[in-house]
Amino acid sequence: MKRIARLRHLMIAAALLAVTLATCGVVITRPGVYWARSSVLLIAPAVQSRPNNLQDGSGSLVSLAGIVERQMSGRSTQYNPNGPDVTIVDRGITNGITVRVPNFGGQWATNFSQPVLDVEASGPTPEIVQQRMVRTFAEIEAKVRDNQQQLGVDASQMITTSISPRQLQVRFSDGSRGRAAGTVLLIGGALSVAALLSPLRRRTVPTTAGALA
């Protein structure tokens, strides 16, 4: 019986080790993701011969940026605890687009103080990412123009947009595959060792009890 139990624990440990190695292989060979980020700046008209109700200090520019963000995302703007330096990949979006007004506030307060829209895209290839970014730029420009046209703003007094940086840079991220594989290996190895040592612990319990008696 002891030999059967020992063999059972050995098989469990071997199975755990095999699953751990297979998982590590999947993590290491998992394809990375391409992503890009640019900012769309809202710029007030240089000549103000006619009034523009949307252009009354930087606050109105920020408000217009918030309106466009909601129109692009299809939902109300909510407080985003992630800072402006957190990328689309960091947030776990590996195949999509995000448009947001950057929050420069801290943990307890929001601070949407800049008339800027951060645009990010991710995808499996650089070409897909670039196409998504270019299409999103065009959509933002159209919405900025349409919102002003609905208010009857003269073309010469319209708020315009500018992309920064002008040269789009597509980056590659492997998602820290080495660190993830190391974590899986550590947990799986610990479970395998625990399965091997389990019969030894059971044998030492009666011996210790007998010695105390």
PDB file of C-alpha atoms in Angstrom:
ATOM      1  CA  MET A   1       0.000   0.000   0.000  1.00  0.00           C
ATOM      2  CA  LYS A   2       2.817   2.389   0.864  1.00  0.00           C
ATOM      3  CA  ARG A   3       4.466   1.650  -2.451  1.00  0.00           C
ATOM      4  CA  ILE A   4       1.207   2.340  -4.294  1.00  0.00           C
ATOM      5  CA  ALA A   5       0.714   5.608  -2.420  1.00  0.00           C
ATOM      6  CA  ARG A   6       4.305   6.626  -3.141  1.00  0.00           C
ATOM      7  CA  LEU A   7       3.820   5.826  -6.818  1.00  0.00           C
ATOM      8  CA  ARG A   8       0.593   7.841  -6.877  1.00  0.00           C
ATOM      9  CA  HIS A   9       2.332  10.912  -5.447  1.00  0.00           C
ATOM     10  CA  LEU A  10       5.179  10.464  -7.910  1.00  0.00           C
ATOM     11  CA  MET A  11       2.731  10.414 -10.801  1.00  0.00           C
ATOM     12  CA  ILE A  12       0.992  13.546  -9.478  1.00  0.00           C
ATOM     13  CA  ALA A  13       4.328  15.358  -9.193  1.00  0.00           C
ATOM     14  CA  ALA A  14       5.301  14.299 -12.712  1.00  0.00           C
ATOM     15  CA  ALA A  15       1.948  15.469 -14.084  1.00  0.00           C
ATOM     16  CA  LEU A  16       2.303  18.841 -12.340  1.00  0.00           C
ATOM     17  CA  LEU A  17       5.808  19.237 -13.714  1.00  0.00           C
ATOM     18  CA  ALA A  18       4.663  18.359 -17.236  1.00  0.00           C
ATOM     19  CA  VAL A  19       1.820  20.889 -17.065  1.00  0.00           C
ATOM     20  CA  THR A  20       4.232  23.530 -15.740  1.00  0.00           C
ATOM     21  CA  LEU A  21       6.704  22.973 -18.573  1.00  0.00           C
ATOM     22  CA  ALA A  22       3.927  23.009 -21.172  1.00  0.00           C
ATOM     23  CA  THR A  23       2.550  26.260 -19.757  1.00  0.00           C
ATOM     24  CA  CYS A  24       6.021  27.798 -19.806  1.00  0.00           C
ATOM     25  CA  GLY A  25       6.356  26.820 -23.451  1.00  0.00           C
ATOM     26  CA  VAL A  26       3.052  28.479 -24.302  1.00  0.00           C
ATOM     27  CA  VAL A  27       4.022  31.666 -22.457  1.00  0.00           C
ATOM     28  CA  ILE A  28       7.467  31.879 -24.072  1.00  0.00           C
ATOM     29  CA  THR A  29       6.215  31.246 -27.612  1.00  0.00           C
ATOM     30  CA  ARG A  30       3.167  33.512 -27.276  1.00  0.00           C
ATOM     31  CA  PRO A  31       3.301  36.208 -29.966  1.00  0.00           C
ATOM     32  CA  GLY A  32       3.867  39.775 -28.881  1.00  0.00           C
ATOM     33  CA  VAL A  33       1.755  42.787 -29.719  1.00  0.00           C
ATOM     34  CA  TYR A  34       2.385  45.950 -31.714  1.00  0.00           C
ATOM     35  CA  TRP A  35       1.134  49.292 -30.450  1.00  0.00           C
ATOM     36  CA  ALA A  36       1.399  53.016 -31.046  1.00  0.00           C
ATOM     37  CA  ARG A  37       0.497  56.231 -29.258  1.00  0.00           C
ATOM     38  CA  SER A  38       0.044  59.812 -30.400  1.00  0.00           C
ATOM     39  CA  SER A  39      -1.694  62.898 -29.093  1.00  0.00           C
ATOM     40  CA  VAL A  40      -4.282  65.019 -30.887  1.00  0.00           C
ATOM     41  CA  LEU A  41      -4.053  68.637 -29.728  1.00  0.00           C
ATOM     42  CA  LEU A  42      -7.027  70.995 -29.976  1.00  0.00           C
ATOM     43  CA  ILE A  43      -5.869  74.431 -31.144  1.00  0.00           C
ATOM     44  CA  ALA A  44      -7.813  77.666 -30.824  1.00  0.00           C
ATOM     45  CA  PRO A  45      -8.199  79.881 -33.917  1.00  0.00           C
ATOM     46  CA  ALA A  46      -5.452  82.452 -34.366  1.00  0.00           C
ATOM     47  CA  VAL A  47      -7.820  85.207 -35.587  1.00  0.00           C
ATOM     48  CA  GLN A  48     -10.968  85.940 -33.596  1.00  0.00           C
ATOM     49  CA  SER A  49     -12.987  88.333 -35.722  1.00  0.00           C
ATOM     50  CA  ARG A  50     -16.130  86.336 -34.959  1.00  0.00           C
ATOM     51  CA  PRO A  51     -16.999  84.600 -31.656  1.00  0.00           C
ATOM     52  CA  ASN A  52     -16.665  80.856 -31.151  1.00  0.00           C
ATOM     53  CA  ASN A  53     -18.700  79.682 -28.168  1.00  0.00           C
ATOM     54  CA  LEU A  54     -16.489  76.634 -27.836  1.00  0.00           C
ATOM     55  CA  GLN A  55     -13.318  78.719 -27.611  1.00  0.00           C
ATOM     56  CA  ASP A  56     -13.415  80.649 -24.352  1.00  0.00           C
ATOM     57  CA  GLY A  57     -10.123  79.860 -22.681  1.00  0.00           C
ATOM     58  CA  SER A  58      -8.465  76.472 -22.366  1.00  0.00           C
ATOM     59  CA  GLY A  59     -11.359  75.142 -20.251  1.00  0.00           C
ATOM     60  CA  SER A  60     -13.684  75.089 -23.239  1.00  0.00           C
ATOM     61  CA  LEU A  61     -11.040  73.363 -25.321  1.00  0.00           C
ATOM     62  CA  VAL A  62     -10.767  70.682 -22.646  1.00  0.00           C
ATOM     63  CA  SER A  63     -14.560  70.386 -22.607  1.00  0.00           C
ATOM     64  CA  LEU A  64     -14.621  69.861 -26.354  1.00  0.00           C
ATOM     65  CA  ALA A  65     -11.915  67.203 -25.979  1.00  0.00           C
ATOM     66  CA  GLY A  66     -14.115  65.453 -23.410  1.00  0.00           C
ATOM     67  CA  ILE A  67     -17.116  65.579 -25.742  1.00  0.00           C
ATOM     68  CA  VAL A  68     -15.095  64.003 -28.553  1.00  0.00           C
ATOM     69  CA  GLU A  69     -13.771  61.348 -26.183  1.00  0.00           C
ATOM     70  CA  ARG A  70     -17.300  60.330 -25.237  1.00  0.00           C
ATOM     71  CA  GLN A  71     -18.364  60.306 -28.882  1.00  0.00           C
ATOM     72  CA  MET A  72     -15.418  58.111 -29.813  1.00  0.00           C
ATOM     73  CA  SER A  73     -15.806  55.683 -26.942  1.00  0.00           C
ATOM     74  CA  GLY A  74     -19.599  55.500 -26.923  1.00  0.00           C
ATOM     75  CA  ARG A  75     -19.770  55.863 -23.138  1.00  0.00           C
ATOM     76  CA  SER A  76     -19.575  58.546 -20.462  1.00  0.00           C
ATOM     77  CA  THR A  77     -16.163  59.690 -19.371  1.00  0.00           C
ATOM     78  CA  GLN A  78     -15.238  57.998 -16.108  1.00  0.00           C
ATOM     79  CA  TYR A  79     -12.338  58.497 -13.751  1.00  0.00           C
ATOM     80  CA  ASN A  80      -9.414  56.441 -14.954  1.00  0.00           C
ATOM     81  CA  PRO A  81      -7.028  55.519 -12.117  1.00  0.00           C
ATOM     82  CA  ASN A  82      -4.272  54.866 -14.618  1.00  0.00           C
ATOM     83  CA  GLY A  83      -1.893  57.750 -15.187  1.00  0.00           C
ATOM     84  CA  PRO A  84      -1.114  59.216 -18.603  1.00  0.00           C
ATOM     85  CA  ASP A  85       2.072  57.132 -18.823  1.00  0.00           C
ATOM     86  CA  VAL A  86       0.214  53.796 -18.667  1.00  0.00           C
ATOM     87  CA  THR A  87       0.029  52.364 -22.194  1.00  0.00           C
ATOM     88  CA  ILE A  88      -2.750  50.482 -23.940  1.00  0.00           C
ATOM     89  CA  VAL A  89      -0.762  47.249 -23.566  1.00  0.00           C
ATOM     90  CA  ASP A  90      -0.255  47.878 -19.848  1.00  0.00           C
ATOM     91  CA  ARG A  91      -4.044  47.993 -19.501  1.00  0.00           C
ATOM     92  CA  GLY A  92      -4.341  44.584 -21.161  1.00  0.00           C
ATOM     93  CA  ILE A  93      -5.770  45.777 -24.495  1.00  0.00           C
ATOM     94  CA  THR A  94      -3.783  43.868 -27.105  1.00  0.00           C
ATOM     95  CA  ASN A  95      -6.089  44.324 -30.081  1.00  0.00           C
ATOM     96  CA  GLY A  96      -8.035  47.561 -30.104  1.00  0.00           C
ATOM     97  CA  ILE A  97      -8.142  51.358 -29.895  1.00  0.00           C
ATOM     98  CA  THR A  98      -8.449  53.807 -27.006  1.00  0.00           C
ATOM     99  CA  VAL A  99      -9.138  57.536 -27.058  1.00  0.00           C
ATOM    100  CA  ARG A 100      -8.996  59.452 -23.781  1.00  0.00           C
ATOM    101  CA  VAL A 101      -8.333  62.836 -22.280  1.00  0.00           C
ATOM    102  CA  PRO A 102      -5.220  62.330 -20.110  1.00  0.00           C
ATOM    103  CA  ASN A 103      -5.720  62.623 -16.364  1.00  0.00           C
ATOM    104  CA  PHE A 104      -2.841  64.465 -14.712  1.00  0.00           C
ATOM    105  CA  GLY A 105      -4.338  64.184 -11.237  1.00  0.00           C
ATOM    106  CA  GLY A 106      -3.221  61.989  -8.371  1.00  0.00           C
ATOM    107  CA  GLN A 107      -4.846  59.103  -6.573  1.00  0.00           C
ATOM    108  CA  TRP A 108      -7.564  61.155  -4.896  1.00  0.00           C
ATOM    109  CA  ALA A 109      -8.351  63.834  -7.476  1.00  0.00           C
ATOM    110  CA  THR A 110      -8.733  64.107 -11.233  1.00  0.00           C
ATOM    111  CA  ASN A 111      -7.074  66.793 -13.317  1.00  0.00           C
ATOM    112  CA  PHE A 112      -8.162  67.034 -16.947  1.00  0.00           C
ATOM    113  CA  SER A 113      -6.316  70.267 -17.669  1.00  0.00           C
ATOM    114  CA  GLN A 114      -4.974  69.847 -21.201  1.00  0.00           C
ATOM    115  CA  PRO A 115      -6.993  70.058 -24.461  1.00  0.00           C
ATOM    116  CA  VAL A 116      -5.451  66.830 -25.677  1.00  0.00           C
ATOM    117  CA  LEU A 117      -6.737  63.436 -26.761  1.00  0.00           C
ATOM    118  CA  ASP A 118      -4.369  60.525 -26.278  1.00  0.00           C
ATOM    119  CA  VAL A 119      -4.876  58.017 -29.089  1.00  0.00           C
ATOM    120  CA  GLU A 120      -3.519  54.488 -28.805  1.00  0.00           C
ATOM    121  CA  ALA A 121      -3.921  51.395 -30.950  1.00  0.00           C
ATOM    122  CA  SER A 122      -2.707  47.822 -30.641  1.00  0.00           C
ATOM    123  CA  GLY A 123      -2.792  44.817 -32.923  1.00  0.00           C
ATOM    124  CA  PRO A 124      -0.979  41.780 -34.291  1.00  0.00           C
ATOM    125  CA  THR A 125       0.920  43.620 -37.045  1.00  0.00           C
ATOM    126  CA  PRO A 126       2.439  47.095 -37.509  1.00  0.00           C
ATOM    127  CA  GLU A 127       0.260  47.677 -40.573  1.00  0.00           C
ATOM    128  CA  ILE A 128      -2.969  47.089 -38.651  1.00  0.00           C
ATOM    129  CA  VAL A 129      -1.858  49.424 -35.868  1.00  0.00           C
ATOM    130  CA  GLN A 130      -0.934  52.172 -38.332  1.00  0.00           C
ATOM    131  CA  GLN A 131      -4.244  51.861 -40.183  1.00  0.00           C
ATOM    132  CA  ARG A 132      -6.175  52.099 -36.920  1.00  0.00           C
ATOM    133  CA  MET A 133      -4.275  55.186 -35.827  1.00  0.00           C
ATOM    134  CA  VAL A 134      -4.750  57.000 -39.150  1.00  0.00           C
ATOM    135  CA  ARG A 135      -8.465  56.150 -39.213  1.00  0.00           C
ATOM    136  CA  THR A 136      -8.917  57.352 -35.626  1.00  0.00           C
ATOM    137  CA  PHE A 137      -7.147  60.638 -36.374  1.00  0.00           C
ATOM    138  CA  ALA A 138      -9.541  61.263 -39.244  1.00  0.00           C
ATOM    139  CA  GLU A 139     -12.585  60.431 -37.090  1.00  0.00           C
ATOM    140  CA  ILE A 140     -11.473  62.811 -34.325  1.00  0.00           C
ATOM    141  CA  GLU A 141     -10.884  65.633 -36.795  1.00  0.00           C
ATOM    142  CA  ALA A 142     -14.327  65.065 -38.299  1.00  0.00           C
ATOM    143  CA  LYS A 143     -16.050  65.106 -34.904  1.00  0.00           C
ATOM    144  CA  VAL A 144     -14.261  68.284 -33.834  1.00  0.00           C
ATOM    145  CA  ARG A 145     -15.440  69.963 -37.043  1.00  0.00           C
ATOM    146  CA  ASP A 146     -18.989  68.551 -36.878  1.00  0.00           C
ATOM    147  CA  ASN A 147     -19.530  69.689 -33.281  1.00  0.00           C
ATOM    148  CA  GLN A 148     -18.643  73.244 -34.249  1.00  0.00           C
ATOM    149  CA  GLN A 149     -20.686  73.220 -37.442  1.00  0.00           C
ATOM    150  CA  GLN A 150     -23.760  72.232 -35.436  1.00  0.00           C
ATOM    151  CA  LEU A 151     -23.262  75.391 -33.360  1.00  0.00           C
ATOM    152  CA  GLY A 152     -22.871  77.551 -36.464  1.00  0.00           C
ATOM    153  CA  VAL A 153     -19.216  78.407 -35.917  1.00  0.00           C
ATOM    154  CA  ASP A 154     -17.644  80.192 -38.852  1.00  0.00           C
ATOM    155  CA  ALA A 155     -14.992  78.163 -40.682  1.00  0.00           C
ATOM    156  CA  SER A 156     -12.350  80.806 -40.020  1.00  0.00           C
ATOM    157  CA  GLN A 157     -13.003  80.623 -36.273  1.00  0.00           C
ATOM    158  CA  MET A 158     -13.050  76.874 -35.853  1.00  0.00           C
ATOM    159  CA  ILE A 159     -10.896  74.983 -33.375  1.00  0.00           C
ATOM    160  CA  THR A 160      -8.494  72.777 -35.311  1.00  0.00           C
ATOM    161  CA  THR A 161      -6.418  69.705 -34.483  1.00  0.00           C
ATOM    162  CA  SER A 162      -2.747  68.857 -34.659  1.00  0.00           C
ATOM    163  CA  ILE A 163      -1.084  65.466 -34.218  1.00  0.00           C
ATOM    164  CA  SER A 164       1.985  65.096 -32.017  1.00  0.00           C
ATOM    165  CA  PRO A 165       4.339  63.555 -32.868  1.00  0.00           C
ATOM    166  CA  ARG A 166       3.741  63.871 -36.594  1.00  0.00           C
ATOM    167  CA  GLN A 167       5.808  60.760 -37.340  1.00  0.00           C
ATOM    168  CA  LEU A 168       3.923  57.711 -36.113  1.00  0.00           C
ATOM    169  CA  GLN A 169       6.119  55.204 -34.286  1.00  0.00           C
ATOM    170  CA  VAL A 170       4.857  51.631 -33.957  1.00  0.00           C
ATOM    171  CA  ARG A 171       6.408  49.724 -31.048  1.00  0.00           C
ATOM    172  CA  PHE A 172       6.580  46.052 -30.154  1.00  0.00           C
ATOM    173  CA  SER A 173       5.897  44.529 -26.740  1.00  0.00           C
ATOM    174  CA  ASP A 174       6.435  40.900 -25.748  1.00  0.00           C
ATOM    175  CA  GLY A 175       4.467  41.265 -22.523  1.00  0.00           C
ATOM    176  CA  SER A 176       7.424  40.324 -20.235  1.00  0.00           C
ATOM    177  CA  ARG A 177       7.332  36.719 -21.376  1.00  0.00           C
ATOM    178  CA  GLY A 178      10.488  35.775 -19.462  1.00  0.00           C
ATOM    179  CA  ARG A 179       9.134  37.033 -16.151  1.00  0.00           C
ATOM    180  CA  ALA A 180       5.775  35.341 -16.713  1.00  0.00           C
ATOM    181  CA  ALA A 181       7.445  32.038 -17.578  1.00  0.00           C
ATOM    182  CA  GLY A 182       9.632  32.296 -14.474  1.00  0.00           C
ATOM    183  CA  THR A 183       6.586  32.825 -12.279  1.00  0.00           C
ATOM    184  CA  VAL A 184       4.809  29.808 -13.779  1.00  0.00           C
ATOM    185  CA  LEU A 185       7.930  27.664 -13.340  1.00  0.00           C
ATOM    186  CA  LEU A 186       8.320  28.735  -9.720  1.00  0.00           C
ATOM    187  CA  ILE A 187       4.722  27.959  -8.775  1.00  0.00           C
ATOM    188  CA  GLY A 188       4.624  24.682 -10.704  1.00  0.00           C
ATOM    189  CA  GLY A 189       7.956  23.550  -9.247  1.00  0.00           C
ATOM    190  CA  ALA A 190       6.782  24.311  -5.723  1.00  0.00           C
ATOM    191  CA  LEU A 191       3.611  22.274  -6.227  1.00  0.00           C
ATOM    192  CA  SER A 192       5.603  19.370  -7.676  1.00  0.00           C
ATOM    193  CA  VAL A 193       8.003  19.342  -4.725  1.00  0.00           C
ATOM    194  CA  ALA A 194       5.074  19.522  -2.304  1.00  0.00           C
ATOM    195  CA  ALA A 195       3.514  16.475  -3.969  1.00  0.00           C
ATOM    196  CA  LEU A 196       6.779  14.529  -3.630  1.00  0.00           C
ATOM    197  CA  LEU A 197       7.290  15.449   0.022  1.00  0.00           C
ATOM    198  CA  SER A 198       3.706  14.745   1.062  1.00  0.00           C
ATOM    199  CA  PRO A 199       4.252  10.983   1.770  1.00  0.00           C
ATOM    200  CA  LEU A 200       7.380  11.751   3.787  1.00  0.00           C
ATOM    201  CA  ARG A 201       5.463  14.131   6.040  1.00  0.00           C
ATOM    202  CA  ARG A 202       2.783  11.518   6.637  1.00  0.00           C
ATOM    203  CA  ARG A 203       5.373   8.905   7.685  1.00  0.00           C
ATOM    204  CA  THR A 204       7.067  11.221  10.178  1.00  0.00           C
ATOM    205  CA  VAL A 205       3.837  12.056  12.035  1.00  0.00           C
ATOM    206  CA  PRO A 206       3.304   8.589  13.683  1.00  0.00           C
ATOM    207  CA  THR A 207       7.022   8.322  14.497  1.00  0.00           C
ATOM    208  CA  THR A 208       6.991  11.663  16.304  1.00  0.00           C
ATOM    209  CA  ALA A 209       3.816  10.785  18.159  1.00  0.00           C
ATOM    210  CA  GLY A 210       5.302   7.478  19.252  1.00  0.00           C
ATOM    211  CA  ALA A 211       8.437   9.156  20.515  1.00  0.00           C
ATOM    212  CA  LEU A 212       6.423  11.578  22.637  1.00  0.00           C
ATOM    213  CA  ALA A 213       4.415   8.700  24.103  1.00  0.00           C
TER     214      ALA A 213
END
